[in-house]
Amino acid sequence: MDGIVTDVAVGVKRGSDELLSGNVLNGPSSNMSSVVVTANGNDNKKFKGDDKMECTPSRVLHIRKLPGEVTETEVIALGLPFGKVTNILMLKGKNQAFLELATEEAASTMVNYYTNITPHLRNQPIFIQYSNHKELKTDSALNQRAQAVLQAVTAVQTSNSSVTGTTGNENAISSAQSPVLRIIIDNMYYPVTLDVLHQIFSKFGTVLKIITFTKNNQFQALLQYGDPVNAQQAKLALDGQNIYNACCTLRIDFSKLVNLNVKYNNDKSRDYTRPDLPSGDGQPALDPAIAAAFAKETSLLAVPGALSPLGIPNAAAAAAAAAASRVGMHGVPAGGNTVLLVSNLNEEMVSPQSLFTLFGVYGDVQRVKILYNKKDSALIQMADGNQSQLAMSHLNGQKMYGKIIRVTLSKHQTVQLPREGLDDQGLTKDFSNSPLHRFKKPGSKNFQNIFPPSATLHLSNIPQNTTEDDLRTLFTNTGGNVKAFKFFQDHKMALLQMSTVEEAIQALIDLHNYTIGDNHHLRVSFSKSTI
C-alpha cells in the first residue's frame, strides 16, 4: 500500500520522529505539519488531508475523490497541460493524491481553470485544491510505481518535439493511454475550423488544447483532453464519421504526445487553460470585447456542454454545432442557422450589393439587410447552414473597406423584407432570384474551388482579345497594386496577385461580374495558388 500522510493541527511542533524515512510533506513549520507513515505503510493517525481548510496558493495540489482504478499516468496527465510535474504521491486506499508542479504559477493556473470546469477522470468528477504543504517529498521505496511513471515523463519532457511552432512531451507509456488525439480530415470539401473540432470533441470530455496544421497537403489537428479515457471514447465514437454529408471524414489515432505546448491563441491553435496567451503575428486575435458584444445576439444558440473559457463567442460554438449535429450532437437543428450577423462594417462604403458579392464566394446569398439604426452591421441570409458556417469561418476577421469585420450567427431565422410601400433607403435587398449565384447548380465544380481570402485571384470567362495589360490596368484601378499575373494556356483564365489580401477582397467586390467586352462577364474567385 502507498504511504498515508496525516495533517495535524496548525501550530503543532514537528517532533524528531516526523523526520523518519517515509513519505513526508514538507510545509512551513508555522503552518501545517505532517506525521509520516512508518516503513510498512500503515497510518500513524487517521487521514484528514487538506479538506475544508482555506489554503494559500502552493505548487502542491491535493486531489480528492479519485476513482479506485485510476493510474498514476492519468493523475500526472491532469497536471501536464499546465506545466512540469515534479512529484506525485498516490494515496490509493483513500482515493486521493498529491501532485507537485514545478512552479506555484503553474499550480495556480491549474486550480483556476478547474474552479470553473469540474475535472473528470474515468467519467467521475474529482476535486482539486491547494495543499497546505509547499513541497512534496516522497520515499521512492514506498512510492515506486508512481515515481517510475513520473521519471518516464520527465525523461522526455527535456526533449520536446516541435509541431508547427508548438511542442509536445512524449511519454514512455503506450499511445493508447495518451490524452492527445491526432486527427486527419479526408475529403475536405468544406473547411473545418478549430471551433468546429472543439464543439464536436467536447461532447466526450473537457478539451484542453487544440493545434491545427497542414501536412502532406492534408488538414490535421492535435487535440488534448484532460483525461485519456475521454480520448479513447472520442476515438471509438468519431473515427470514420463525416462532419458534413458525404465529406470531411474524421480519421483519428492516438498521438504519442501526452502534452501540447501551445504558444498562441488564434484560429490555428488554442490553449483553453491559458486565455492570456498572445495571438501571434498575422493572426486574428480572440477579442473578449467583441465576444461580449455578440453575447446577446448569440445566446439563443448556446450549445449545452460547449466550453468557452476564452470568451469565444457562442456563435462559433453554435456554428460548429451545426456541423457537429451530423455526428450525434444535440441542441441545434441539423441544417444550422442560415442568417449571419456582420458587424464593424464601414458604413460609408458598404452596400447590400458589395456584401452579396463577397459572401457569395462561399454560398448563395438570399437576402441582405443593413440595419437601419446601426449601419455598421448587417444581416445576411445564406441558402443553408453549411454555407453560413463556410462564410463565417472564412470571412470573420478579414478587412473590408479598411475595417476588420466580425461575422457570427444571428438569432434570426430569416431576413425580413420591408413592408410594401415602405422606403428603407435601399438597405434591404432580395437576391433569391439572382442569376449570379455560384452554387445553385447541384454538383457544380465551384463547390470544390472554395478557398480562404488570399492575395491571389482566379479570373475566368476572359474574352480572347483581352490582354495582360488590360487586366492589370483594370485591377490597379480598384486601388491596389498588381504584383504578378499569369495567363492559363487557353487565355480564358488567369491568376492575378494583388499586394495584400485586403486589396484582393476589394478587387473581387468591384470586378466580379464586370462586363469586359463582347458581353463577357468576368468571374473572380480567391485562389489557393501563388504566382
XYZ file of C-alpha atoms in Angstrom:
531
model
C 0.000 0.000 0.000
C 1.200 3.524 -0.703
C 2.145 5.733 2.212
C -0.542 7.662 4.114
C 0.077 11.217 5.210
C -1.651 12.810 8.159
C -2.116 16.541 8.626
C -2.181 17.716 12.248
C -3.422 20.957 13.730
C -1.859 24.311 12.974
C 0.894 25.279 15.366
C 1.799 21.736 16.458
C 5.537 21.488 16.685
C 7.132 18.865 14.485
C 8.793 16.213 16.564
C 12.008 14.452 15.617
C 10.055 11.271 14.879
C 8.397 13.106 11.973
C 11.724 13.157 10.171
C 11.961 9.383 9.903
C 12.212 7.984 6.405
C 8.887 7.619 4.682
C 6.531 9.855 2.746
C 6.820 13.381 4.101
C 5.030 16.510 3.032
C 7.187 19.460 3.999
C 5.290 22.616 4.913
C 6.402 25.729 6.753
C 6.730 24.997 10.442
C 4.363 27.869 11.231
C 1.685 26.322 9.006
C 0.739 22.660 8.603
C 2.998 19.861 9.789
C 2.809 16.206 8.872
C 3.005 12.901 10.627
C 4.861 10.372 8.494
C 3.994 6.794 7.739
C 6.063 4.017 9.110
C 8.140 1.916 6.803
C 5.374 -0.677 6.368
C 2.967 1.965 5.073
C 0.458 1.964 7.989
C -1.119 5.239 9.058
C 0.031 6.714 12.341
C -3.203 8.706 12.631
C -6.464 8.958 10.750
C -6.015 10.735 7.406
C -7.604 14.167 7.165
C -5.837 15.579 4.110
C -6.367 19.205 3.213
C -10.152 19.016 3.460
C -12.186 22.029 4.465
C -9.171 24.246 5.034
C -8.611 27.582 3.387
C -5.292 27.156 1.624
C -2.989 29.770 0.202
C -1.522 29.079 -3.258
C 1.056 26.303 -3.295
C 2.742 24.303 -6.022
C 1.485 21.156 -4.246
C -2.119 20.264 -5.108
C -4.410 17.926 -3.211
C -6.655 15.809 -5.457
C -9.659 14.020 -3.921
C -12.456 11.609 -4.915
C -10.269 9.753 -7.423
C -11.760 6.597 -8.989
C -10.323 3.488 -7.357
C -8.757 2.149 -10.563
C -7.144 5.414 -11.692
C -3.469 5.197 -12.688
C -0.517 7.412 -11.835
C -0.239 8.334 -15.512
C -3.777 9.723 -15.554
C -3.154 11.868 -12.469
C 0.134 13.183 -13.886
C -1.643 13.925 -17.180
C -4.012 16.234 -15.272
C -1.107 18.487 -14.400
C 0.946 18.300 -17.608
C -1.095 20.845 -19.596
C -0.249 23.483 -17.001
C 3.489 22.910 -16.578
C 6.116 20.415 -15.499
C 5.046 17.883 -12.854
C 7.895 17.399 -10.378
C 6.437 14.891 -7.909
C 3.406 12.744 -7.157
C 2.115 10.871 -4.142
C -0.756 8.430 -4.680
C -2.960 7.566 -1.676
C -4.902 4.792 -3.356
C -6.593 3.496 -0.223
C -8.069 6.952 0.289
C -8.756 7.711 -3.401
C -6.548 10.770 -3.126
C -3.251 12.066 -4.457
C -0.823 14.938 -4.054
C 0.660 16.450 -7.194
C 3.611 18.829 -7.146
C 4.198 21.195 -10.071
C 7.435 22.990 -10.851
C 6.064 26.448 -10.050
C 3.330 27.997 -7.952
C 2.172 29.866 -11.073
C 1.540 26.590 -12.930
C -0.396 25.222 -9.950
C -2.467 28.431 -9.736
C -3.336 28.203 -13.439
C -4.468 24.616 -12.944
C -6.610 25.411 -9.874
C -8.149 28.478 -11.539
C -9.022 26.503 -14.651
C -10.670 23.694 -12.708
C -12.557 26.124 -10.475
C -14.892 26.834 -13.394
C -14.812 23.416 -15.055
C -15.155 20.290 -12.933
C -12.324 17.890 -13.803
C -13.235 14.277 -14.523
C -11.233 11.072 -14.530
C -12.890 7.969 -15.927
C -16.200 9.857 -16.111
C -16.130 10.617 -12.381
C -15.875 14.186 -11.024
C -12.797 14.822 -8.902
C -11.764 17.752 -6.698
C -8.545 19.746 -6.867
C -7.376 22.300 -4.306
C -4.160 23.774 -2.953
C -2.377 21.707 -0.338
C -1.214 23.402 2.861
C 2.190 21.975 2.041
C 4.715 23.864 -0.026
C 6.804 20.870 -1.064
C 6.237 17.168 -1.585
C 8.942 14.732 -0.542
C 8.472 11.038 -1.156
C 10.498 7.981 -0.398
C 10.751 6.217 -3.743
C 10.919 2.853 -2.000
C 7.350 3.363 -0.800
C 6.066 5.021 -3.957
C 7.959 3.134 -6.643
C 5.330 2.822 -9.355
C 4.322 6.483 -9.252
C 7.946 7.589 -9.307
C 8.750 5.333 -12.270
C 5.909 6.803 -14.304
C 6.922 10.339 -13.330
C 10.533 9.683 -14.336
C 9.396 8.327 -17.718
C 7.514 11.537 -18.374
C 10.306 13.750 -17.077
C 12.899 11.991 -19.234
C 11.160 13.122 -22.400
C 9.952 16.494 -21.135
C 13.501 17.668 -21.693
C 13.396 16.692 -25.379
C 10.210 18.296 -26.683
C 9.296 17.568 -30.278
C 8.123 20.525 -32.349
C 4.817 20.631 -34.226
C 4.119 23.786 -36.247
C 5.540 26.182 -33.725
C 4.380 24.199 -30.692
C 5.863 21.432 -28.623
C 4.626 18.162 -27.183
C 6.015 15.918 -24.465
C 6.380 12.255 -25.295
C 5.849 9.685 -22.588
C 7.095 6.143 -22.338
C 3.505 4.963 -21.947
C 1.711 3.308 -24.841
C -0.008 5.712 -27.216
C -3.404 4.174 -26.390
C -3.154 5.781 -22.936
C -2.471 9.253 -24.318
C -4.965 12.094 -23.760
C -3.879 13.531 -27.146
C -5.561 12.553 -30.417
C -4.154 13.035 -33.923
C -6.972 13.939 -36.317
C -6.816 13.907 -40.134
C -9.688 15.236 -42.267
C -10.243 13.365 -45.545
C -12.427 14.624 -48.444
C -12.363 18.165 -47.102
C -14.751 19.927 -49.474
C -15.837 22.321 -46.738
C -13.364 23.929 -44.343
C -13.154 22.529 -40.825
C -12.268 25.152 -38.238
C -10.719 24.820 -34.818
C -14.073 25.771 -33.273
C -15.860 23.026 -35.213
C -13.404 20.450 -33.824
C -13.770 21.850 -30.316
C -17.546 21.580 -30.441
C -17.596 18.034 -31.807
C -14.966 16.645 -29.443
C -16.262 18.473 -26.331
C -19.137 16.003 -26.307
C -16.730 13.413 -24.928
C -14.926 15.421 -22.247
C -13.024 18.590 -21.433
C -10.866 19.686 -24.380
C -7.796 21.498 -23.047
C -5.811 22.336 -26.193
C -6.011 22.124 -29.991
C -3.346 22.668 -32.656
C -4.277 22.620 -36.370
C -1.811 22.414 -39.246
C -1.407 21.179 -42.809
C 0.882 18.237 -43.513
C 1.238 16.345 -46.799
C -1.489 18.614 -48.223
C -3.924 17.370 -45.585
C -5.604 19.320 -42.789
C -4.610 17.771 -39.469
C -5.058 18.538 -35.790
C -3.736 17.517 -32.407
C -6.376 17.668 -29.673
C -5.694 17.188 -25.966
C -8.264 16.054 -23.409
C -7.900 16.325 -19.645
C -8.376 12.566 -19.395
C -7.050 9.740 -21.632
C -10.356 7.883 -21.207
C -12.169 10.765 -22.943
C -9.714 10.483 -25.832
C -10.471 6.772 -26.103
C -14.240 7.381 -26.100
C -13.965 10.104 -28.750
C -11.843 7.886 -30.987
C -14.298 4.988 -30.724
C -17.311 7.204 -31.461
C -15.936 9.525 -34.147
C -13.288 7.678 -36.161
C -14.626 7.288 -39.716
C -17.579 9.668 -39.217
C -18.378 12.510 -41.644
C -18.682 16.035 -40.269
C -20.780 17.126 -43.258
C -22.831 14.962 -45.602
C -20.541 12.659 -47.598
C -17.388 14.684 -46.907
C -14.920 15.868 -44.239
C -14.262 12.371 -42.867
C -12.546 12.114 -39.468
C -9.513 9.779 -39.242
C -8.434 9.550 -35.612
C -5.434 7.934 -33.908
C -3.806 8.282 -30.502
C -0.784 10.548 -30.519
C 2.493 9.586 -28.867
C 2.412 13.027 -27.255
C 0.926 13.426 -23.786
C 1.013 17.224 -23.648
C 0.744 20.034 -26.196
C 2.559 23.292 -25.537
C 0.528 25.947 -27.341
C 2.228 29.305 -27.839
C -0.602 31.311 -29.416
C -4.392 31.547 -29.104
C -5.718 32.166 -32.617
C -7.594 30.395 -35.389
C -4.800 27.806 -35.797
C -4.098 26.847 -32.180
C -5.693 27.357 -28.815
C -4.981 26.606 -25.161
C -8.290 26.761 -23.272
C -6.398 26.749 -19.950
C -4.447 29.926 -20.841
C -6.695 32.774 -22.029
C -3.768 35.176 -21.555
C -1.703 33.838 -24.488
C -0.902 36.240 -27.355
C -2.481 35.744 -30.775
C 0.852 35.719 -32.657
C 1.879 37.720 -35.705
C -0.591 37.983 -38.536
C -3.345 36.019 -36.822
C -6.711 37.473 -35.818
C -6.858 37.768 -32.042
C -9.706 36.490 -29.920
C -11.265 39.724 -28.756
C -13.212 39.398 -25.456
C -14.902 42.761 -26.060
C -16.234 41.539 -29.405
C -17.357 38.322 -27.716
C -19.272 40.288 -25.089
C -20.914 42.426 -27.764
C -22.171 39.309 -29.508
C -23.317 37.548 -26.345
C -26.886 38.856 -26.555
C -27.154 38.190 -30.291
C -25.954 34.598 -29.980
C -27.238 33.469 -26.586
C -30.187 31.687 -28.201
C -27.801 29.287 -29.877
C -25.571 28.416 -26.924
C -24.854 24.720 -27.045
C -25.129 22.624 -23.853
C -21.689 21.445 -22.838
C -19.796 23.866 -25.077
C -16.757 25.286 -23.325
C -15.760 28.884 -23.870
C -13.246 29.782 -21.157
C -11.540 32.148 -23.569
C -14.693 34.147 -24.162
C -15.069 32.754 -27.669
C -18.469 33.921 -28.978
C -21.221 31.340 -28.586
C -21.769 31.922 -32.281
C -18.668 29.917 -33.028
C -19.932 27.093 -30.845
C -23.340 27.235 -32.459
C -21.951 27.180 -35.974
C -19.727 24.307 -35.022
C -22.697 22.508 -33.547
C -24.498 22.760 -36.848
C -21.687 20.662 -38.253
C -21.397 18.542 -35.137
C -25.059 17.577 -35.291
C -24.106 15.250 -38.157
C -22.218 13.130 -35.643
C -24.807 12.999 -32.921
C -24.707 16.431 -31.276
C -27.983 17.680 -29.809
C -29.388 21.159 -29.288
C -29.033 22.642 -32.787
C -31.028 21.753 -35.917
C -29.048 19.690 -38.427
C -29.418 22.392 -41.066
C -27.882 25.054 -38.833
C -28.782 28.713 -38.868
C -28.737 30.402 -42.262
C -28.586 34.045 -41.098
C -25.289 35.779 -40.308
C -24.716 38.967 -38.333
C -21.848 41.019 -39.775
C -20.580 43.942 -37.692
C -17.851 46.610 -37.692
C -18.615 47.394 -41.339
C -17.512 50.651 -42.964
C -20.963 52.268 -43.062
C -19.824 54.947 -45.525
C -18.816 52.366 -48.140
C -20.773 49.156 -47.587
C -23.868 48.254 -49.640
C -26.117 45.199 -49.952
C -24.524 44.526 -53.360
C -20.948 44.512 -52.014
C -21.927 42.119 -49.208
C -23.770 39.910 -51.718
C -20.641 39.714 -53.908
C -18.170 38.943 -51.095
C -20.315 36.480 -49.142
C -21.442 34.961 -52.445
C -17.962 33.435 -52.763
C -18.975 30.967 -50.019
C -22.650 30.388 -50.706
C -25.776 31.645 -52.431
C -26.813 34.834 -50.621
C -30.619 35.111 -50.454
C -31.153 38.442 -48.690
C -29.068 41.262 -47.207
C -30.273 43.863 -44.697
C -28.066 46.697 -43.426
C -29.525 47.651 -40.030
C -31.352 50.987 -40.160
C -30.312 52.159 -36.679
C -26.844 50.586 -36.787
C -25.470 50.922 -40.255
C -22.128 49.305 -39.400
C -23.999 45.987 -39.021
C -25.896 43.795 -41.471
C -27.873 40.549 -41.576
C -27.070 38.163 -44.433
C -29.246 35.131 -45.196
C -27.484 32.231 -46.929
C -29.112 29.302 -48.733
C -28.300 26.765 -45.982
C -26.485 26.285 -42.688
C -23.366 24.802 -44.260
C -22.936 27.901 -46.407
C -23.371 30.259 -43.448
C -20.744 28.286 -41.498
C -18.450 28.385 -44.513
C -18.806 32.157 -44.937
C -18.351 32.786 -41.222
C -15.212 30.661 -40.911
C -13.580 32.324 -43.936
C -14.631 35.964 -43.580
C -14.623 36.626 -39.827
C -11.585 38.828 -39.093
C -10.994 39.861 -42.727
C -10.658 43.501 -43.823
C -13.393 45.043 -45.951
C -13.226 48.739 -46.874
C -10.418 49.238 -44.340
C -12.215 47.730 -41.330
C -11.876 44.268 -39.745
C -15.329 42.729 -39.988
C -16.812 40.337 -37.431
C -19.083 37.545 -38.627
C -21.214 35.423 -36.317
C -24.521 33.555 -36.414
C -27.635 35.656 -35.872
C -30.551 34.664 -33.656
C -32.858 35.483 -36.580
C -34.070 32.595 -38.725
C -34.778 34.762 -41.806
C -34.124 38.298 -43.031
C -37.437 40.149 -43.238
C -38.147 42.300 -46.305
C -39.554 45.811 -45.660
C -43.330 46.171 -45.741
C -44.731 47.072 -49.154
C -44.619 50.802 -49.778
C -42.053 51.401 -47.017
C -38.825 53.090 -48.161
C -35.866 51.689 -46.220
C -33.325 53.695 -48.243
C -32.184 50.637 -50.200
C -30.774 48.978 -47.070
C -32.559 45.648 -47.714
C -32.233 43.660 -50.912
C -33.640 40.296 -52.028
C -31.136 38.279 -54.082
C -33.056 34.979 -54.028
C -33.581 35.016 -57.820
C -30.154 36.400 -58.728
C -28.522 34.830 -61.807
C -25.130 35.353 -60.100
C -25.394 32.540 -57.543
C -22.288 30.347 -57.802
C -23.720 27.183 -56.203
C -27.311 26.796 -57.414
C -26.340 24.024 -59.843
C -26.100 20.685 -57.920
C -22.642 19.129 -58.198
C -21.115 22.344 -59.548
C -17.311 22.302 -59.622
C -17.471 25.604 -57.733
C -18.038 23.527 -54.564
C -14.529 22.134 -54.973
C -12.933 25.541 -55.546
C -13.767 27.304 -52.300
C -10.685 28.847 -50.701
C -9.972 31.387 -47.959
C -9.462 35.022 -48.983
C -5.985 35.328 -50.497
C -3.913 37.903 -52.352
C -4.062 35.713 -55.485
C -7.260 35.822 -57.533
C -8.512 33.353 -60.135
C -10.045 35.053 -63.183
C -12.228 33.246 -65.713
C -14.508 33.991 -68.679
C -11.879 36.327 -70.162
C -12.520 37.393 -73.807
C -9.852 36.241 -76.301
C -8.819 39.765 -77.261
C -8.223 40.946 -73.654
C -4.509 41.429 -72.881
C -2.499 41.156 -69.708
C -2.104 44.945 -69.682
C -5.882 45.389 -69.937
C -6.419 43.238 -66.853
C -3.519 44.768 -64.889
C -4.966 48.257 -65.535
C -8.476 47.139 -64.597
C -7.363 45.678 -61.252
C -4.986 48.565 -60.445
C -7.971 50.892 -60.773
C -9.593 49.211 -57.756
C -6.997 50.964 -55.587
C -4.371 48.228 -55.204
C -1.117 47.085 -56.789
C -0.866 44.109 -59.127
C 2.253 42.164 -58.151
C 2.078 39.276 -60.618
C -0.007 37.912 -63.470
C -0.179 34.623 -65.346
C -2.485 33.540 -68.188
C -3.603 29.914 -68.404
C -2.836 28.200 -71.712
C -6.191 28.970 -73.358
C -6.186 32.626 -72.221
C -9.743 32.212 -70.943
C -8.459 32.052 -67.355
C -5.650 33.718 -65.415
C -4.105 34.170 -61.983
C -3.562 37.713 -60.745
C -1.805 38.568 -57.488
C -2.502 41.766 -55.538
C -0.185 43.153 -52.836
C -2.441 42.211 -49.913
C -5.483 40.094 -49.119
C -7.439 43.290 -48.385
C -6.681 44.603 -51.893
C -7.762 41.274 -53.390
C -11.065 41.386 -51.457
C -11.688 44.911 -52.757
C -10.889 43.886 -56.342
C -13.214 40.872 -56.137
C -16.078 43.051 -54.824
C -15.539 45.612 -57.593
C -14.858 43.340 -60.545
C -16.692 40.029 -60.137
C -19.339 40.021 -62.910
C -17.709 43.096 -64.516
C -18.669 43.445 -68.190
C -15.420 43.194 -70.120
C -16.269 43.456 -73.834
C -18.247 41.114 -76.102
C -20.813 40.876 -73.310
C -18.403 38.713 -71.290
C -18.885 38.928 -67.531
C -15.576 38.462 -65.702
C -15.659 35.881 -62.925
C -13.351 36.422 -59.935
C -12.582 33.965 -57.107
C -9.895 33.524 -54.458
C -7.147 31.071 -55.435
C -5.069 28.684 -53.348
C -2.180 29.121 -55.800
C 0.636 31.649 -55.820
C 2.393 33.013 -58.895
